[in-house]
Amino acid sequence: MDNTWLIQEPEFTPSAIGPQEAVFTIGNGNLSTRGTFEEGFSGCDDVTLVHGVFDDVPTVMTELANVPSWLPLAVYIEGEKVSLDAGEILSYERTLDMRTGVLTRSFRWRSPGNRTVDVRYERFTSLADPHVLALRCQVTPVDFSGTVEVRAALDGHVDNAGVRHWLKVKQGEQGERTVFLESRTRGTGLLLAEAAWLDVRGASAKYTLHPIENCPTIVARWTAQTGQTVTVDKVVSLYTAHDAGRKTCEAALAKLAEVQATPDAYDRLLAASSHAWAEVWDAADVIIEGDDEAQRAIRYSLFQLFIAAPQADPFVSIAAKTMSGFGYRGHVFWDTEIFILPVFTYTHPAIARNLLLYRYHTLGGARAKAREAGLDGAQYPWEAALTGEEVTPRFVPGPAGKDVRIWTGDIELHISSDIAYAVWQYWQATGDDDFMLQYGAEMILDTAVFWASRVEWEPEKNRYEISDVIGPDEYHEHVDNNVYTNYLARWHLGLAQAVLNWLRHSAPAKAAELVERLALTGARLEKWRDIIAKIYILQDPTTRLFEQFEGYFQRRDVDLAAMEPRSRSVQALLGIEETNETQVLKQPDVLMLFYLLPDEFDAQTMRVNWDYYTPRTDLTHGSSLAPGIQAILACRMGDADMAYPFFMQAALIDLHDLRLNTRDGIHGAAAGAAWQAVVLGFGGLRVTENSLTTQARLPKHWKRLAFKVWHKGELKSFSFEGIGNI
Amino acid sequence: MDNTWLIQEPEFTPSAIGPQEAVFTIGNGNLSTRGTFEEGFSGCDDVTLVHGVFDDVPTVMTELANVPSWLPLAVYIEGEKVSLDAGEILSYERTLDMRTGVLTRSFRWRSPGNRTVDVRYERFTSLADPHVLALRCQVTPVDFSGTVEVRAALDGHVDNAGVRHWLKVKQGEQGERTVFLESRTRGTGLLLAEAAWLDVRGASAKYTLHPIENCPTIVARWTAQTGQTVTVDKVVSLYTAHDAGRKTCEAALAKLAEVQATPDAYDRLLAASSHAWAEVWDAADVIIEGDDEAQRAIRYSLFQLFIAAPQADPFVSIAAKTMSGFGYRGHVFWDTEIFILPVFTYTHPAIARNLLLYRYHTLGGARAKAREAGLDGAQYPWEAALTGEEVTPRFVPGPAGKDVRIWTGDIELHISSDIAYAVWQYWQATGDDDFMLQYGAEMILDTAVFWASRVEWEPEKNRYEISDVIGPDEYHEHVDNNVYTNYLARWHLGLAQAVLNWLRHSAPAKAAELVERLALTGARLEKWRDIIAKIYILQDPTTRLFEQFEGYFQRRDVDLAAMEPRSRSVQALLGIEETNETQVLKQPDVLMLFYLLPDEFDAQTMRVNWDYYTPRTDLTHGSSLAPGIQAILACRMGDADMAYPFFMQAALIDLHDLRLNTRDGIHGAAAGAAWQAVVLGFGGLRVTENSLTTQARLPKHWKRLAFKVWHKGELKSFSFEGIGNI
C-alpha cells in the first residue's frame, strides 16, 4: 500500500501521548474524536467535540463541551485488564488511513499474570452519516485459553480540563445489548443523546447490561481458545438538540435500530463511509511526486480540514484548533475565512458556502458588538462561537500568575474586512450569484457601514485615520493607522460600492430591500467615497516601503538571527511590553496585504517590502499563520526553493509538533495555508472575475504536482511536471 | 350567552393596564401571550413566553426570554394611526371567552382628524396546534370613506424589562404576503423562528412587504367605504430549536404553507382550537350553581392553568407566575407539585405525567446540587429552570437600595419531599405503575438518599435533627427542626421503603438496577429505618400542639388583628429581621402538613393547631399559597362557610388584583389551590391507595357543585346539591 496515505506510529511513546492524541484525531464534519485509547491510559481523557455544542465557562466565556465518551471498550483476560499502563508491550503499531478515515491500533501484550494476547482496535466516524460512530476490537489469545470479557460503555463522567459541562438526563437500556445515555449542558441546556450497541462475532458470547450511574455499560463474555480471533463491534449513534430538538434520545435509538436491521452492520457502515471519503478525495486530493513527506503532509492537512468542515450545517464553522483539542476553546477566528476557506472554495464549494453562512447567521452578534461600541452596522467579533457575539476572553492567565489583558476582542478590527474578502473570493471562484444576492451582499454592506462609523476624520490633516488597533501582527498593540487595517478597509468600501451597484442592476428589489433595511442613505454612500479617497495609508512614495503602523520605524530594531537557536517566541523571551517596543513581528502585516491583493502591487514594491519585513518576522515561533503565506509570496517572486522550507513549516507543524503545542489541537490555519502554498504558490493558481490561470513553479526535487479545483461549477484538473522529472 | 364563561372588561382604564395585561393572557400549553394591544399603547410591551426558552441574565441567573412579538397589527385611516393613546374612545369592550380561549376587543374610536371607525380585534393561540397563533382585525369606517392601511409585523425589538435576549439570525419574505424572522438567544443560543401571513377579505387590498430591520412588516391597503367591514387575518407560526433543531425557519414556513393551502384558514384554525378546548372543558369543568362569581373564578383558575400546562413536552414545567408575566422569571417552585399538579392529576393525567417527567429529566441538576453541598443523592433546587440546577438568585434588590440575601436556594429543603409526595399522589390517583417503575421510584429513592445524608445525628440526645432550614413559612429563616421539614422527611423515607419493596416484588430487575445505580446498600436502608424511628418532631404530647420549629413559642407574639387595616405584608411593615423574631407566619407550616397527610392526625390535633396557627398567619398579604389550603382544612373541619372567604381569596386573587402584583403575572399556585378548595374542600374528594370518596360540604348559598375526576383510568362525575337549592 502507498504509505503516503498513512500516518503511522511504529512504537508507543508515553511521553508523546498528548500531541499524538491530537494528531490521530478522526472526524466526520459533525464531530471529532481525539486519538485516545479505547481502553484508557492513565492521565489521558477521551475527547469528542461536536459542532455547535457550546457551554458556558468562566473567563473564556464559552467553549465546545467535551461530550460523553463513546470510546470506552476494555478487554479483560481471565480477569486482567488489558492496558498499556501495565504488563509488557511486545509489539505496537498505530495507523491512520487518510483514504478511509480509519484509525487502527494493534499490539501484542503480556499481562502481569503472564498471559499474552493480540489486540487490534479499529475505529471510524462515518462520513456517510454524521450520527454514526463505530469501533471494532479483535482479541486473539496467544498462549492461553480462558474467559475473555469486554466492557463497552457510554461515559458521562467527562470534563474539559476539569470543567464539567454535563448533567445526566437519563440512561437506560433496550433489549439485550443496547444502552443509551441522555445528557444536557449545564449552562446552555443543550440535549445530547448517545446509544451504543455491541455485537460479538466468532464466539458464543453472553451479554449483560450494567446500569453504572452515568456510565451505562454492556459487558460481553466468552470462553476464548488459543489462537482464535473474536471480533467485537461497538456501534454508537449520537444526536444533539441541533439535530433533533427534544427528541435526541428517540433519534439515537431509532438510528441504532436502523443499523441493526441488516447484517454485517459494521462492515456496511465502514463501506459507506469509505465511499464518502473516496468522493472527497476524488476532488480534493493533491498529488506531489518526488517528495513523500510533502505528499503525506498535504494529505494530512486536507484530512484534518475535511473532518472539521460542516458538511450540512450552516450554523457552525471551523475553529482555530478544529475540534482536535481544547486550545482556543472551539472559538472561530479569521483563520477560517483567510487561511482555511480557500481550500473548500476550490475543492468543495458547498462547504465553503456553509462556512460563510455561519457568518451570515451570526450577523446579529456582529451588530450587537457594533451597537455596544456605539458604532453602526456589523462588526464581527475577533473570536466567535455559537451566536456570533464577541467571546474573546478579556484576561488569560499569564506568566508568574499574573493575568494578561487580551485586547484583540476590543481592537483587532480587521476581521470584518477579512470576512468581506472571503465572501468576495468565494463569489469570484464559484460565480454563486444566488449566495451573493441572498447573503453575501448584506455581510459586505453592513460591515462597510461599520467601517464608515469607525474611521476618524482628522480635519486639520484632511484625512481619515483609524487609531488604536491591533493588526494581524499581534506583537504590537494599540497602534495607529495599521497599514493592513486601513488598506483593507478602503478596499472593503470599494467592494461594497461595487456589490451595491451589481445588486442594483441584477436584483433591484433586493438592492432596495438592503438600502432600506441597512439604511444605505445617500449621505452614507457619499461618506464611503470620501473615505476611499482620503484614508491614510503609510507608504514612502519613493522607496515604496509601507510602514506597518505609525511610528513603527522608530521602534527598536532587533537582530532576530542573533537570537537563534531558540525554542520559544520572541514575545515569550522578551515579554509582551518589551516586544511591543521592537520591530519584531509575529507575522508581517504588509506582506499579508500582498498575498490578498496581488494585483494592487508591482514586483518592486513586493521585493522592497519582503526584504524589509521578512527578516524582522518571528517565523519559527511567532504566528503559525505566517509560513504558508511566505511560501506563496516566495513562489510569486519566482523562487520555489525559497518557498519550500516555509511550506514545510506549515505542512509539518503538527506531524512534527514544531510549535510544541500540538497537544492543544492541530493548527487549522497552517493546514489551510499549506494547501494554499501548494495550489496558489507552487501551482500558481489565480482566479479573477473572469479568468482562472496557473503558473507552476515547483521545488527542484518535485517530479509532478497535480490537483483539481472547482471554478464556476466546473471541476478542473491540473498537472505539472517538475524539473525533478527530467 | 352564559357570562360565567367570560372575563369582561367593560371600559378601558389606562391605570389598570398592567394587571389587566396579565389577566387577559391567552395560551396553548406551549406559549402564552399577555393581553397587550395589537396596535400598541405607550409604555406597554408585548410579552409572549414560550416553554423552555430560557436565556442567561445577571443576578437571577436565567429567565424565560420574551420572544419576538407576533402581535403587531396597526390600522391607519387616511394616514392616522388608530391608537387608544390618541383620539377619543366612544365605546370599548374586551372579553376573554374561556370556553374557546379567544380574546376579543371592540371599540369605536374618533381620530384627532375627526374620522370615526369601529375596530374589532380577536386573537387566539391554537390549542390544536402548539405552533399556530392567529389574530383577526375587522375595520368599519363609521363616517368616512378613504384609504385604510394595516401594518402587520414580527418584531424582534423586544426585551424583558430592559434586558435584550435576542440576536437576529435572519429575516425575509416569501411570496407576496408572508414574512419571517429567525432569532437566537444571546446566552443559550436557542433558535426561534416566526413566520406571518396576512389575508384581507371584503376589499381588494394591495399588499407590500417592508424589510424593516429586525421587524419584517406586511402592509395591506385598500379603499374603504362607510359602513363596510373589512376583515384582516394574520396567521403566525412559531418554532423553537426544542421543536425543530436547526430547522426552525423551515418548519415555520412549512407550517404557514400548510395553513394557506386550504381556504378560510383563520376560521378552520379557530374551529380546531375551539374543539380542543371543548375536550379540555369536558373533563375539567367545575359547575358551581348559585354563585356566578365563584363559577367564573374557578373557570378562570382552570383556564390559566391549562394554557400554561405542557401538553406534549416532558422537559418543561409550569412556573410560579405561569407564562403570564416576568415575576419569578419563569422559575419553577414547589408551587407546581403541591398546589397545581393535583388539578392535572385529576382532570388531565397526561399533563400531570409530563410535569413529573420534568422533575425526572432534571434529576441531573438535583444530583449536582447535592454533590456541591457534599451530600448524596438528589436534592431538588428551590427554583428550577431548563436544566434543574439551582437558579434561586442569591441576592435581590431590597428596600433603600440594599441587596437582600435570599436563603431559600441554600436551605429551603422541603421541596425534595414535596416532589416525592407529588409522585406518590399521582401514582395513588392514576395507578400509573409504569410511570412509578420507570421514573417515579428513582425520584423518590434518590431524594431519600439525599435526606439520609442531610440529617444530623445527635448522639447525646439520641435523635436525628435537621438544623438551619427554611420551612414553607419563609418569614422564619435559619430555623432548626422545622416540623414540616422533619415530618415530611420521615414520611418520605417511609415512602421510599415502601416503593422499594413494591418494586422488588413487581419489577425485580428494575429494583436491582436502582439498587446498583443509586447504591442502595444495606447500611443505607438500615439508616433510613433508624432515622424514621429517631427523627425529632416537636409536639407537646399533652396538648397535641406542634411547635413549628425549635424556639418558635419563645418568639414575640404579635396581635395581627390589631395591625388591620393594612395593604402590605407583615414582613414589609416590620422588616425581614424584625418579622423573623415574631410568631407571625407567612403561611402555616403545621397546617400544611395536615393538608398533605390527613390520615396522620386526629380531629382534636387539627383543631388545637388550627386555633393556634391561623390567627398568627398573615393570610391576606403573606403567602398567596395559604388561603386555598385554609379553605380545604376548614371544610375538613366541617365548616364550609368559614372556608368560603378563604377560597375566594384564592379564586379572585388575580381577577381582583388582591395582592396588587398581578401585573407581574397570575398566581399559578393560588389558581391550583382554588380548584383544590372546591374539589378536595367543598367536594371533599379523598383518594387513597384503593378508594375514592367524597364528602360534600357546600357553602350555604351554593345550589349545586359538580365536577369530574379521573381515577385509575376512569373519568368519574360528581354532582352535589347544596342547601341553597332547597
CSV table of C-alpha atoms in Angstrom, one decimal, chain B residues 476-607:
chain,number,residue,atom,x,y,z
B,476,HIS,CA,-38.5,32.5,59.6
B,477,GLU,CA,-35.1,31.8,58.2
B,478,HIS,CA,-32.3,29.6,59.7
B,479,VAL,CA,-34.5,27.6,62.0
B,480,ASP,CA,-33.8,24.2,63.5
B,481,ASN,CA,-36.1,21.1,63.4
B,482,ASN,CA,-38.9,22.7,61.4
B,483,VAL,CA,-41.9,20.4,61.9
B,484,TYR,CA,-42.9,20.5,58.2
B,485,THR,CA,-39.5,19.6,57.0
B,486,ASN,CA,-38.7,16.9,59.6
B,487,TYR,CA,-42.1,15.3,59.5
B,488,LEU,CA,-42.2,15.1,55.7
B,489,ALA,CA,-38.6,13.8,55.5
B,490,ARG,CA,-39.6,11.0,57.9
B,491,TRP,CA,-42.7,10.3,55.8
B,492,HIS,CA,-40.6,10.4,52.6
B,493,LEU,CA,-38.1,7.8,53.9
B,494,GLY,CA,-41.1,5.6,54.8
B,495,LEU,CA,-42.4,6.0,51.3
B,496,ALA,CA,-39.0,5.2,49.8
B,497,GLN,CA,-39.0,1.9,51.8
B,498,ALA,CA,-42.5,1.1,50.5
B,499,VAL,CA,-41.7,1.9,46.9
B,500,LEU,CA,-38.5,-0.2,47.0
B,501,ASN,CA,-40.4,-3.1,48.4
B,502,TRP,CA,-43.1,-2.7,45.8
B,503,LEU,CA,-40.5,-2.6,43.1
B,504,ARG,CA,-38.7,-5.7,44.4
B,505,HIS,CA,-42.0,-7.6,44.1
B,506,SER,CA,-43.4,-6.2,40.9
B,507,ALA,CA,-40.2,-5.4,38.9
B,508,PRO,CA,-37.2,-7.2,40.4
B,509,ALA,CA,-34.9,-6.3,37.5
B,510,LYS,CA,-35.7,-2.6,37.9
B,511,ALA,CA,-35.2,-2.9,41.6
B,512,ALA,CA,-31.8,-4.4,41.1
B,513,GLU,CA,-30.9,-1.8,38.6
B,514,LEU,CA,-31.8,1.0,41.0
B,515,VAL,CA,-30.1,-0.7,44.0
B,516,GLU,CA,-26.9,-0.8,41.9
B,517,ARG,CA,-27.1,2.6,40.3
B,518,LEU,CA,-28.2,4.5,43.4
B,519,ALA,CA,-26.0,2.4,45.7
B,520,LEU,CA,-28.9,1.4,48.0
B,521,THR,CA,-26.8,-0.6,50.3
B,522,GLY,CA,-28.0,-2.5,53.3
B,523,ALA,CA,-26.3,0.1,55.5
B,524,ARG,CA,-28.2,2.9,53.8
B,525,LEU,CA,-31.5,1.2,54.2
B,526,GLU,CA,-30.8,0.5,57.8
B,527,LYS,CA,-30.0,4.2,58.3
B,528,TRP,CA,-33.4,5.0,56.8
B,529,ARG,CA,-35.1,2.8,59.4
B,530,ASP,CA,-33.1,4.5,62.2
B,531,ILE,CA,-34.0,8.0,61.0
B,532,ILE,CA,-37.7,7.1,60.8
B,533,ALA,CA,-37.5,5.9,64.4
B,534,LYS,CA,-35.5,8.7,65.8
B,535,ILE,CA,-36.0,12.0,63.9
B,536,TYR,CA,-37.0,14.8,66.2
B,537,ILE,CA,-40.6,16.0,65.8
B,538,LEU,CA,-41.6,18.9,68.0
B,539,GLN,CA,-45.0,18.2,69.6
B,540,ASP,CA,-46.4,18.6,73.0
B,541,PRO,CA,-47.9,15.1,73.7
B,542,THR,CA,-50.5,16.5,76.1
B,543,THR,CA,-51.9,19.5,74.2
B,544,ARG,CA,-51.0,17.9,70.8
B,545,LEU,CA,-49.8,21.3,69.7
B,546,PHE,CA,-46.8,21.1,67.3
B,547,GLU,CA,-44.1,23.8,67.6
B,548,GLN,CA,-43.3,25.0,64.1
B,549,PHE,CA,-39.6,25.0,64.9
B,550,GLU,CA,-37.3,24.9,67.9
B,551,GLY,CA,-37.9,28.0,70.0
B,552,TYR,CA,-40.9,29.3,68.0
B,553,PHE,CA,-43.0,29.7,71.1
B,554,GLN,CA,-40.4,31.9,72.6
B,555,ARG,CA,-40.7,34.4,69.8
B,556,ARG,CA,-42.7,37.6,70.2
B,557,ASP,CA,-46.4,37.2,69.8
B,558,VAL,CA,-48.0,39.9,67.7
B,559,ASP,CA,-51.7,40.7,67.5
B,560,LEU,CA,-52.2,40.6,63.8
B,561,ALA,CA,-55.8,41.8,64.0
B,562,ALA,CA,-54.6,45.0,65.6
B,563,MET,CA,-52.5,45.7,62.6
B,564,GLU,CA,-55.6,45.9,60.3
B,565,PRO,CA,-56.4,47.6,58.1
B,566,ARG,CA,-53.2,47.1,56.1
B,567,SER,CA,-52.3,46.8,52.4
B,568,ARG,CA,-48.8,45.3,52.8
B,569,SER,CA,-47.4,42.1,54.3
B,570,VAL,CA,-46.3,42.0,57.9
B,571,GLN,CA,-42.8,41.4,56.6
B,572,ALA,CA,-42.9,44.6,54.5
B,573,LEU,CA,-44.2,46.5,57.5
B,574,LEU,CA,-41.9,45.2,60.2
B,575,GLY,CA,-38.9,44.3,58.1
B,576,ILE,CA,-37.3,40.9,57.5
B,577,GLU,CA,-35.3,40.7,60.6
B,578,GLU,CA,-37.9,42.0,63.0
B,579,THR,CA,-40.6,39.6,61.5
B,580,ASN,CA,-38.2,36.7,62.0
B,581,GLU,CA,-38.3,37.5,65.7
B,582,THR,CA,-42.1,37.2,65.9
B,583,GLN,CA,-44.6,34.4,65.7
B,584,VAL,CA,-46.2,35.8,62.6
B,585,LEU,CA,-46.3,33.3,59.8
B,586,LYS,CA,-46.2,33.9,56.1
B,587,GLN,CA,-48.0,30.5,55.8
B,588,PRO,CA,-48.7,27.9,58.5
B,589,ASP,CA,-46.3,25.0,58.1
B,590,VAL,CA,-48.1,22.8,60.6
B,591,LEU,CA,-51.4,23.2,58.9
B,592,MET,CA,-49.8,22.4,55.5
B,593,LEU,CA,-48.8,19.0,57.0
B,594,PHE,CA,-52.4,18.3,58.0
B,595,TYR,CA,-53.5,19.2,54.4
B,596,LEU,CA,-51.0,16.8,52.9
B,597,LEU,CA,-51.3,13.9,55.3
B,598,PRO,CA,-54.9,14.0,56.7
B,599,ASP,CA,-54.9,10.4,57.9
B,600,GLU,CA,-52.0,11.0,60.3
B,601,PHE,CA,-53.8,13.4,62.6
B,602,ASP,CA,-57.0,13.3,64.6
B,603,ALA,CA,-59.6,16.0,64.8
B,604,GLN,CA,-58.5,17.3,68.1
B,605,THR,CA,-54.9,17.7,66.9
B,606,MET,CA,-56.2,19.5,63.9
B,607,ARG,CA,-58.4,21.9,65.9
